[in-house]
PDB file of C-alpha atoms in Angstrom:
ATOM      1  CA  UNK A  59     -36.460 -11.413  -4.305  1.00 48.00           C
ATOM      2  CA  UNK A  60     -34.503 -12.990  -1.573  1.00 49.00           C
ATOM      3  CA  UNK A  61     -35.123 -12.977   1.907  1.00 52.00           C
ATOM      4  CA  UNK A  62     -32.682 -11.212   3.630  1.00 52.00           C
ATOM      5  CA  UNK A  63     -32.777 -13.299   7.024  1.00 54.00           C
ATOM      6  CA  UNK A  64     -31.690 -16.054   4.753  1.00 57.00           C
ATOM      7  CA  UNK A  65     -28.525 -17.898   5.474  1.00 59.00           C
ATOM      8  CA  UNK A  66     -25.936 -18.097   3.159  1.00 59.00           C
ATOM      9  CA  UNK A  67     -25.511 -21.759   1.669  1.00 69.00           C
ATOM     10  CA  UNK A  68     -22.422 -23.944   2.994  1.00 70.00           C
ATOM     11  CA  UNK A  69     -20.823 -23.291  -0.455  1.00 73.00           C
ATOM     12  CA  UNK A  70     -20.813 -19.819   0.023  1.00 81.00           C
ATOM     13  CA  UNK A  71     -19.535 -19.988   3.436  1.00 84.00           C
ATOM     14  CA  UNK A  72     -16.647 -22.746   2.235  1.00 83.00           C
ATOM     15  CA  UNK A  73     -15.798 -20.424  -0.305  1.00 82.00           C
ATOM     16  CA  UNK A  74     -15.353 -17.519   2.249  1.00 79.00           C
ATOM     17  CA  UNK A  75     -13.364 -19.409   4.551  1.00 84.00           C
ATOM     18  CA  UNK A  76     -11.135 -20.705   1.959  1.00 83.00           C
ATOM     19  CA  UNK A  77     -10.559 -16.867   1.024  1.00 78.00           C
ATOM     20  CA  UNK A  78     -10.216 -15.986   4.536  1.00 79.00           C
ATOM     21  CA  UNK A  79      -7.271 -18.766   4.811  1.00 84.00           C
ATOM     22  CA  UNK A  80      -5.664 -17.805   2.212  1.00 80.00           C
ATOM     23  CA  UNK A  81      -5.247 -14.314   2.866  1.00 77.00           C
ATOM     24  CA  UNK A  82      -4.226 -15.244   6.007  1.00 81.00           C
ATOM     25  CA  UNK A  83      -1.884 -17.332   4.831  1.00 84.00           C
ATOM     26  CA  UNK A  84      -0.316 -14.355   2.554  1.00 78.00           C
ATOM     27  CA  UNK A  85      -0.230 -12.349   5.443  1.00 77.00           C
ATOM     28  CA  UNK A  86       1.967 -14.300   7.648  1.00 81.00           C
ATOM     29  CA  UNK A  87       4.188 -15.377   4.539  1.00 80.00           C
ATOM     30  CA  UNK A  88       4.534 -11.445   4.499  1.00 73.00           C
ATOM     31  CA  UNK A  89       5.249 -11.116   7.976  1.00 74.00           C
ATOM     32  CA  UNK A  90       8.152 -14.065   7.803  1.00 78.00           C
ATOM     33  CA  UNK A  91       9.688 -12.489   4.674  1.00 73.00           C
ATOM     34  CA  UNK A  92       9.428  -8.817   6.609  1.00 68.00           C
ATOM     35  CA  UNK A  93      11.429 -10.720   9.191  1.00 70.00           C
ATOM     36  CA  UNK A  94      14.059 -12.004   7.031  1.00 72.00           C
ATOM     37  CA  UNK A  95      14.462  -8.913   4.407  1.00 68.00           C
ATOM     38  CA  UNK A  96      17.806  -7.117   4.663  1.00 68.00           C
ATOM     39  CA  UNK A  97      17.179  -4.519   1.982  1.00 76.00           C
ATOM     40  CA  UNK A  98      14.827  -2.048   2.601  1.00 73.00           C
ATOM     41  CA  UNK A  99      13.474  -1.389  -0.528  1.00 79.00           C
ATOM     42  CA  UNK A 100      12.693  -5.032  -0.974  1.00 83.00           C
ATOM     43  CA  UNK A 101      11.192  -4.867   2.022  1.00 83.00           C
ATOM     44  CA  UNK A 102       9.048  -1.952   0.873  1.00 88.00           C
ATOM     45  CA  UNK A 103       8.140  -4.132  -2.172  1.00 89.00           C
ATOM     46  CA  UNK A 104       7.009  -7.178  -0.555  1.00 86.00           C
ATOM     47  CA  UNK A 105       4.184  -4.957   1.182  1.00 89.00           C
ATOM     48  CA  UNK A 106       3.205  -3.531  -1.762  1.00 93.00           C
ATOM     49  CA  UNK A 107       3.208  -7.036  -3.377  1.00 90.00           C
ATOM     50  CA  UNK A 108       1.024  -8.723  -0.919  1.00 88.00           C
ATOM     51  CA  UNK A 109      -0.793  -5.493  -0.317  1.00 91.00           C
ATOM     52  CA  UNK A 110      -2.464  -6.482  -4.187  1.00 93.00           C
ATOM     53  CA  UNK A 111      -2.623 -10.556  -3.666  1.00 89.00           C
ATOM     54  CA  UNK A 112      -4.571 -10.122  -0.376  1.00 88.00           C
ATOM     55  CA  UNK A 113      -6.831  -7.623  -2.189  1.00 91.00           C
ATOM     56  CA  UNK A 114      -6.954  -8.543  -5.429  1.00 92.00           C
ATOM     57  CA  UNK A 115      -5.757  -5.484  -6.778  1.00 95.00           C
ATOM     58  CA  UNK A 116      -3.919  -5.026 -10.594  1.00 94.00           C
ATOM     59  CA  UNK A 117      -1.760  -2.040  -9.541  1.00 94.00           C
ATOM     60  CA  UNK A 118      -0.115  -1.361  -6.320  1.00 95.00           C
ATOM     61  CA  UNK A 119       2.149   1.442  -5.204  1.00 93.00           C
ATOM     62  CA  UNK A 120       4.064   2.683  -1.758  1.00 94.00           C
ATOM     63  CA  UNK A 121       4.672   6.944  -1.619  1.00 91.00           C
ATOM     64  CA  UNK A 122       7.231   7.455   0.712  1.00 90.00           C
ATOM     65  CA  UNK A 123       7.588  10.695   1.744  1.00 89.00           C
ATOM     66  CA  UNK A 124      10.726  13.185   2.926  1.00 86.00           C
ATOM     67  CA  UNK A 125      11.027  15.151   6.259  1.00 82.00           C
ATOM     68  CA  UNK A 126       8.977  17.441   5.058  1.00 85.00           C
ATOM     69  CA  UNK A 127       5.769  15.476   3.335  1.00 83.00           C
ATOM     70  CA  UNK A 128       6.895  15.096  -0.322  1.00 86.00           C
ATOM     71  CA  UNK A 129       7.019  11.919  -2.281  1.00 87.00           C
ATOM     72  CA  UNK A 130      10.823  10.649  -1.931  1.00 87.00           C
ATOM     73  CA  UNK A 131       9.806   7.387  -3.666  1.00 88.00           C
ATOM     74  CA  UNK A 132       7.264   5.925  -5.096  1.00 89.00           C
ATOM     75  CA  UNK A 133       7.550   1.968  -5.210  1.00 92.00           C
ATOM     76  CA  UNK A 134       5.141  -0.021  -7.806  1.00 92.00           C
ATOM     77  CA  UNK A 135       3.445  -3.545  -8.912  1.00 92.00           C
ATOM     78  CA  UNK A 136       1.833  -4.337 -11.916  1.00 92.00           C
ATOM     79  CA  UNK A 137       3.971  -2.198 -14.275  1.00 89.00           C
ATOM     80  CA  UNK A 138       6.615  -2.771 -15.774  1.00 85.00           C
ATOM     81  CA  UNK A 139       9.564   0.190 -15.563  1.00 87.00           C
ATOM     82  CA  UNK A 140       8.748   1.193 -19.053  1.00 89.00           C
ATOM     83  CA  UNK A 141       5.728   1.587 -18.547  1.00 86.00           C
ATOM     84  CA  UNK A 142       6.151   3.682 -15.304  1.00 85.00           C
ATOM     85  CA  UNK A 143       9.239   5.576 -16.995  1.00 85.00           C
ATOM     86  CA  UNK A 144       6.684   6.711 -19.918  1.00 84.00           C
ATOM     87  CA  UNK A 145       4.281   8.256 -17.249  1.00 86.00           C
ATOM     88  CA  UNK A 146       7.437  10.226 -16.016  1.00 79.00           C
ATOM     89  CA  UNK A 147       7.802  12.168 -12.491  1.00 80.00           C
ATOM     90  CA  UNK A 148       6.696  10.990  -9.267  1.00 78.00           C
ATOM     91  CA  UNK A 149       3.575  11.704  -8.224  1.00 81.00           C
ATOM     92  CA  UNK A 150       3.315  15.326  -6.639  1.00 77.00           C
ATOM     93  CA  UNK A 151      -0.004  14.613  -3.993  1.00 75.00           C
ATOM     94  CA  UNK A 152      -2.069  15.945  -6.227  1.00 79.00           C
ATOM     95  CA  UNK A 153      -5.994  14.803  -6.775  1.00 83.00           C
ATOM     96  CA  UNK A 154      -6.980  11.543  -4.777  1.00 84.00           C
ATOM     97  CA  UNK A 155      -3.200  11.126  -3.843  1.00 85.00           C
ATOM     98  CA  UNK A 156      -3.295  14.388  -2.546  1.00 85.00           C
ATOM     99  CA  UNK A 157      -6.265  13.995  -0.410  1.00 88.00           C
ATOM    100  CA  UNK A 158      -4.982  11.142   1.227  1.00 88.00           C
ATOM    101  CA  UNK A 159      -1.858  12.736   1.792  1.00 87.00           C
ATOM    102  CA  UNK A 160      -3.505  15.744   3.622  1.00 87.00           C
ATOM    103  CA  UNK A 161      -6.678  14.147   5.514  1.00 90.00           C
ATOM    104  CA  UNK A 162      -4.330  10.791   6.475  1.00 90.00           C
ATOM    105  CA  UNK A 163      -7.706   8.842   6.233  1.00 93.00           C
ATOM    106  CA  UNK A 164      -8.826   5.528   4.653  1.00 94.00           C
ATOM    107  CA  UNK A 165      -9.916   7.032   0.630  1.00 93.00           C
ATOM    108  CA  UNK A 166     -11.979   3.969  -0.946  1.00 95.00           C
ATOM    109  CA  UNK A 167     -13.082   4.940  -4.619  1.00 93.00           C
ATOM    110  CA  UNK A 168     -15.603   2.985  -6.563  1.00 93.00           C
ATOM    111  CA  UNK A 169     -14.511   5.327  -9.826  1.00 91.00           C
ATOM    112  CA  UNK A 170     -11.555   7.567  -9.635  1.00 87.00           C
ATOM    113  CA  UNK A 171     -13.252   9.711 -12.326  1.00 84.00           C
ATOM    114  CA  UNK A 172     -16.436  10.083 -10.545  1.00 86.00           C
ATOM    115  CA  UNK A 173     -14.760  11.557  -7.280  1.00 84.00           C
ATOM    116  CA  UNK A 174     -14.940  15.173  -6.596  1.00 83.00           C
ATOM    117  CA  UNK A 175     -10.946  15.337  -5.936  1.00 83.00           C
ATOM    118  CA  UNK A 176     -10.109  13.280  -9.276  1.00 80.00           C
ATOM    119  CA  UNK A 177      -8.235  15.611 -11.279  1.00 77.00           C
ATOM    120  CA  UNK A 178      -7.130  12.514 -13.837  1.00 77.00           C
ATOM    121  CA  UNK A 179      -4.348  11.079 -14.715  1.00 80.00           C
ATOM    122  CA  UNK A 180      -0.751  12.054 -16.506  1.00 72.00           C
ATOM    123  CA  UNK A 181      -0.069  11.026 -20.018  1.00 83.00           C
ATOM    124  CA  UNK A 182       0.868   7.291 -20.649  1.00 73.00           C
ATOM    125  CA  UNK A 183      -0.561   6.295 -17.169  1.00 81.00           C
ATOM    126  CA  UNK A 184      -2.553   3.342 -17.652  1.00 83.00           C
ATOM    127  CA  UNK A 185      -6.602   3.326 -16.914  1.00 83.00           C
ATOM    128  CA  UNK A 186      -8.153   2.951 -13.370  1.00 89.00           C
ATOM    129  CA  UNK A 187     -11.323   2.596 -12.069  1.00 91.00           C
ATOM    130  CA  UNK A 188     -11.140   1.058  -8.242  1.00 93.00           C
ATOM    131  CA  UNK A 189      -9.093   2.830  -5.809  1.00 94.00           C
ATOM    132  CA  UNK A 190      -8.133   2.322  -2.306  1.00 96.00           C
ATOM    133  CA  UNK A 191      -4.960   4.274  -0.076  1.00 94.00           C
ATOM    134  CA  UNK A 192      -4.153   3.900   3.292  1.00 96.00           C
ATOM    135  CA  UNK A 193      -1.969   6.210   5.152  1.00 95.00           C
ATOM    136  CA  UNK A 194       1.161   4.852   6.669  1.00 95.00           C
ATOM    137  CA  UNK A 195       1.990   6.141   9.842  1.00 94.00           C
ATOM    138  CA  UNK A 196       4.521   5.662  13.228  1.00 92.00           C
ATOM    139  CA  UNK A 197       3.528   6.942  16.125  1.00 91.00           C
ATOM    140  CA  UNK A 198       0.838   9.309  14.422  1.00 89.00           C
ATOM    141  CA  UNK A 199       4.217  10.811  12.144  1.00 91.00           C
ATOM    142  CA  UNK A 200       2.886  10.211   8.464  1.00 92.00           C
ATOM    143  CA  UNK A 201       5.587   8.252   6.928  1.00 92.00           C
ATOM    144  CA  UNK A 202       4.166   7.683   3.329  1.00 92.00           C
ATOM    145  CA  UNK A 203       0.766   6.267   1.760  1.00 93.00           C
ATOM    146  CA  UNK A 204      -0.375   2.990   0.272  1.00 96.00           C
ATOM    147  CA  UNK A 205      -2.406   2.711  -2.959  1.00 94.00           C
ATOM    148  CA  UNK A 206      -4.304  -0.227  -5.038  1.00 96.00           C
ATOM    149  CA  UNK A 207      -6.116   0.412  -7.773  1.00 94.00           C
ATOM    150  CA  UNK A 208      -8.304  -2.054 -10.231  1.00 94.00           C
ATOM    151  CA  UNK A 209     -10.020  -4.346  -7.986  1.00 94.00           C
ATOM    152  CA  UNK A 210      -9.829  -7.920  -9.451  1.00 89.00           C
ATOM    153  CA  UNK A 211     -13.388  -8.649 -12.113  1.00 84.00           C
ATOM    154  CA  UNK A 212     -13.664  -4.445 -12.591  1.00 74.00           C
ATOM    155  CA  UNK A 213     -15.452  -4.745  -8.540  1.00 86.00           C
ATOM    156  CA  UNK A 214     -14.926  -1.906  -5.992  1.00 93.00           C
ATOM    157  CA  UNK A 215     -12.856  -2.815  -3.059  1.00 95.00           C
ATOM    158  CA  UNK A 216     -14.356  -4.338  -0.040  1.00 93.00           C
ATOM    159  CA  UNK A 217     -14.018  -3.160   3.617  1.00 93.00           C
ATOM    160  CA  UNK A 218     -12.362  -6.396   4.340  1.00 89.00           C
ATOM    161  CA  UNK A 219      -9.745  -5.417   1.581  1.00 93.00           C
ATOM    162  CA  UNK A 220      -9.356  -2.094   3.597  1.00 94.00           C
ATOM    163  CA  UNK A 221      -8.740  -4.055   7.186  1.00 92.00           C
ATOM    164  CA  UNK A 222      -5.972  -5.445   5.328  1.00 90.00           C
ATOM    165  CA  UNK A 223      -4.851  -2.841   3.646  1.00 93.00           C
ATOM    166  CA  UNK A 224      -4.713  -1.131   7.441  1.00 93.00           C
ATOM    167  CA  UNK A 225      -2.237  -3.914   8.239  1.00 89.00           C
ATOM    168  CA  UNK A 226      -0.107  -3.646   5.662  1.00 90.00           C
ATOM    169  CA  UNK A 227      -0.110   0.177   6.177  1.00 92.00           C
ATOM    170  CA  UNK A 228       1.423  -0.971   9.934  1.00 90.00           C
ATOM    171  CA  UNK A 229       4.238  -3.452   8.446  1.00 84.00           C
ATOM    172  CA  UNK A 230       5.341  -0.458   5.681  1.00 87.00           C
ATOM    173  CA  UNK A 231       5.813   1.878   8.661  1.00 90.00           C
ATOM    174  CA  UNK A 232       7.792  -0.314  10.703  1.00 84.00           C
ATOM    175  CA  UNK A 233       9.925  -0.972   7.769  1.00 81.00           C
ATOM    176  CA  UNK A 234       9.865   2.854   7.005  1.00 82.00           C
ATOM    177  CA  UNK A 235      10.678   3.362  10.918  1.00 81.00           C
ATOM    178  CA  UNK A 236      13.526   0.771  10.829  1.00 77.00           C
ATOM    179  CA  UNK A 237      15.307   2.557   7.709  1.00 75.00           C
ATOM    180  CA  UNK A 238      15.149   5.915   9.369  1.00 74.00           C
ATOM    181  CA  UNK A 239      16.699   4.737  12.207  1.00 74.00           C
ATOM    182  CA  UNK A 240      19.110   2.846  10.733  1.00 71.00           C
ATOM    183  CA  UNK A 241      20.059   5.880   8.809  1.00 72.00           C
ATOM    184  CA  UNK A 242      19.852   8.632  11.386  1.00 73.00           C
ATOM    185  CA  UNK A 243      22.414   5.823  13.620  1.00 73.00           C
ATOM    186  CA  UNK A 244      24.666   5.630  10.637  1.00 75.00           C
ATOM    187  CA  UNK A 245      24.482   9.953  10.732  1.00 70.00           C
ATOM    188  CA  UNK A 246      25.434   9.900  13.803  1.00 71.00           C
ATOM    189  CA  UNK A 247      28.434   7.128  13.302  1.00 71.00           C
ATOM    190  CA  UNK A 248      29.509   9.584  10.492  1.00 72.00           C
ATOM    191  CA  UNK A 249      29.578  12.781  13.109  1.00 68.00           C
ATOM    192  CA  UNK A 250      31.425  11.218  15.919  1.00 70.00           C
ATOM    193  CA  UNK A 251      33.965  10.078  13.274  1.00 68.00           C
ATOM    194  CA  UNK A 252      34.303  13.651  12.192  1.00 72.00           C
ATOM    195  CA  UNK A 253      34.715  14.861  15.863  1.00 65.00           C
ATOM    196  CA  UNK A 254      37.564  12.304  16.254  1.00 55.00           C
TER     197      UNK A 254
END
């Protein structure tokens, strides 16, 4: 048995580091293509795409929701559009989805069968263990949620991998934020034209 005030071995700590730089690394290559995105459903993408290289995750996916809490869209990674058309609607917020949707906390799942909310999945949706969702919120005003599921080597997500999760929870709203205004200016454009 190990002693547990022993220090890790410079390997181990090399090995962290180089982990810690690369995510890193993702993170601002996130932030610069955030920067330089014009479309705002790429935009949504890229989170969602770096949101699963930082962590390691097979399966990614961004619920936006409506004015009134509903998933609007539901953006994905690591299936094809076959694959997601064969599973069919959008999800409705029910099960683990749900619960994050309601309690707009941090919901980190070793096994998504083994949680009380689990309620499974639809037909055609592929298998998941690992689960992690962040709420994505502006000013407190939930915006939408952010999902990973299948840690990397069938592990459980890490808190580390939730810290960065967190972040990219903060770049999706500001993207989220940016669209709504964009759209609620071009609204108004459209109104005062009318009143012309």
């Amino acid at each position: 048995m190990a002693d547990a005030t022993e220090q890790p071995k410079d390997g181990d700590l090399q090995a962290e580091l180089d982990q810690l730089r690369l995510k890193l690394t993702l993170f601002a290559d996130l932030t610069r293509r955030i920067a330089a995105t014009q479309d705002p459903y790429e935009l949504l993408r890229e989170v969602v795409n770096a949101a699963c290289e930082i962590t390691g995750a097979r399966y990614g996916a961004l619920g936006v929701f409506d004015g009134e809490g509903k998933i609007l869209d539901f953006i994905t990674q690591g299936v094809s559009e076959e694959e997601r058309d064969a599973v069919g609607a959008l999800p409705v917020g029910h099960g683990l989805l749900g619960l994050l949707q309601s309690s707009q906390e941090v919901v980190r799942v070793e096994d998504l069968a083994a949680h009380v909310a689990s309620v499974g999945f639809p037909k055609n949706h592929p298998p998941m263990k690992s689960f992690l969702g962040a709420p994505v919120r502006y000013e407190g005003q939930p915006l939408g949620n952010l999902y990973l599921t299948e840690k990397e080597g069938d592990g459980a997500f890490t808190e580390e991998d939730e810290r960065m999760l967190l972040l990219l929870a903060d770049q999706a709203a500001m993207a989220i934020h940016n669209v709504n205004l964009h759209a609620a200016a071009e609204d108004e454009r459209a109104r005062l034209r009318i009143l012309v």
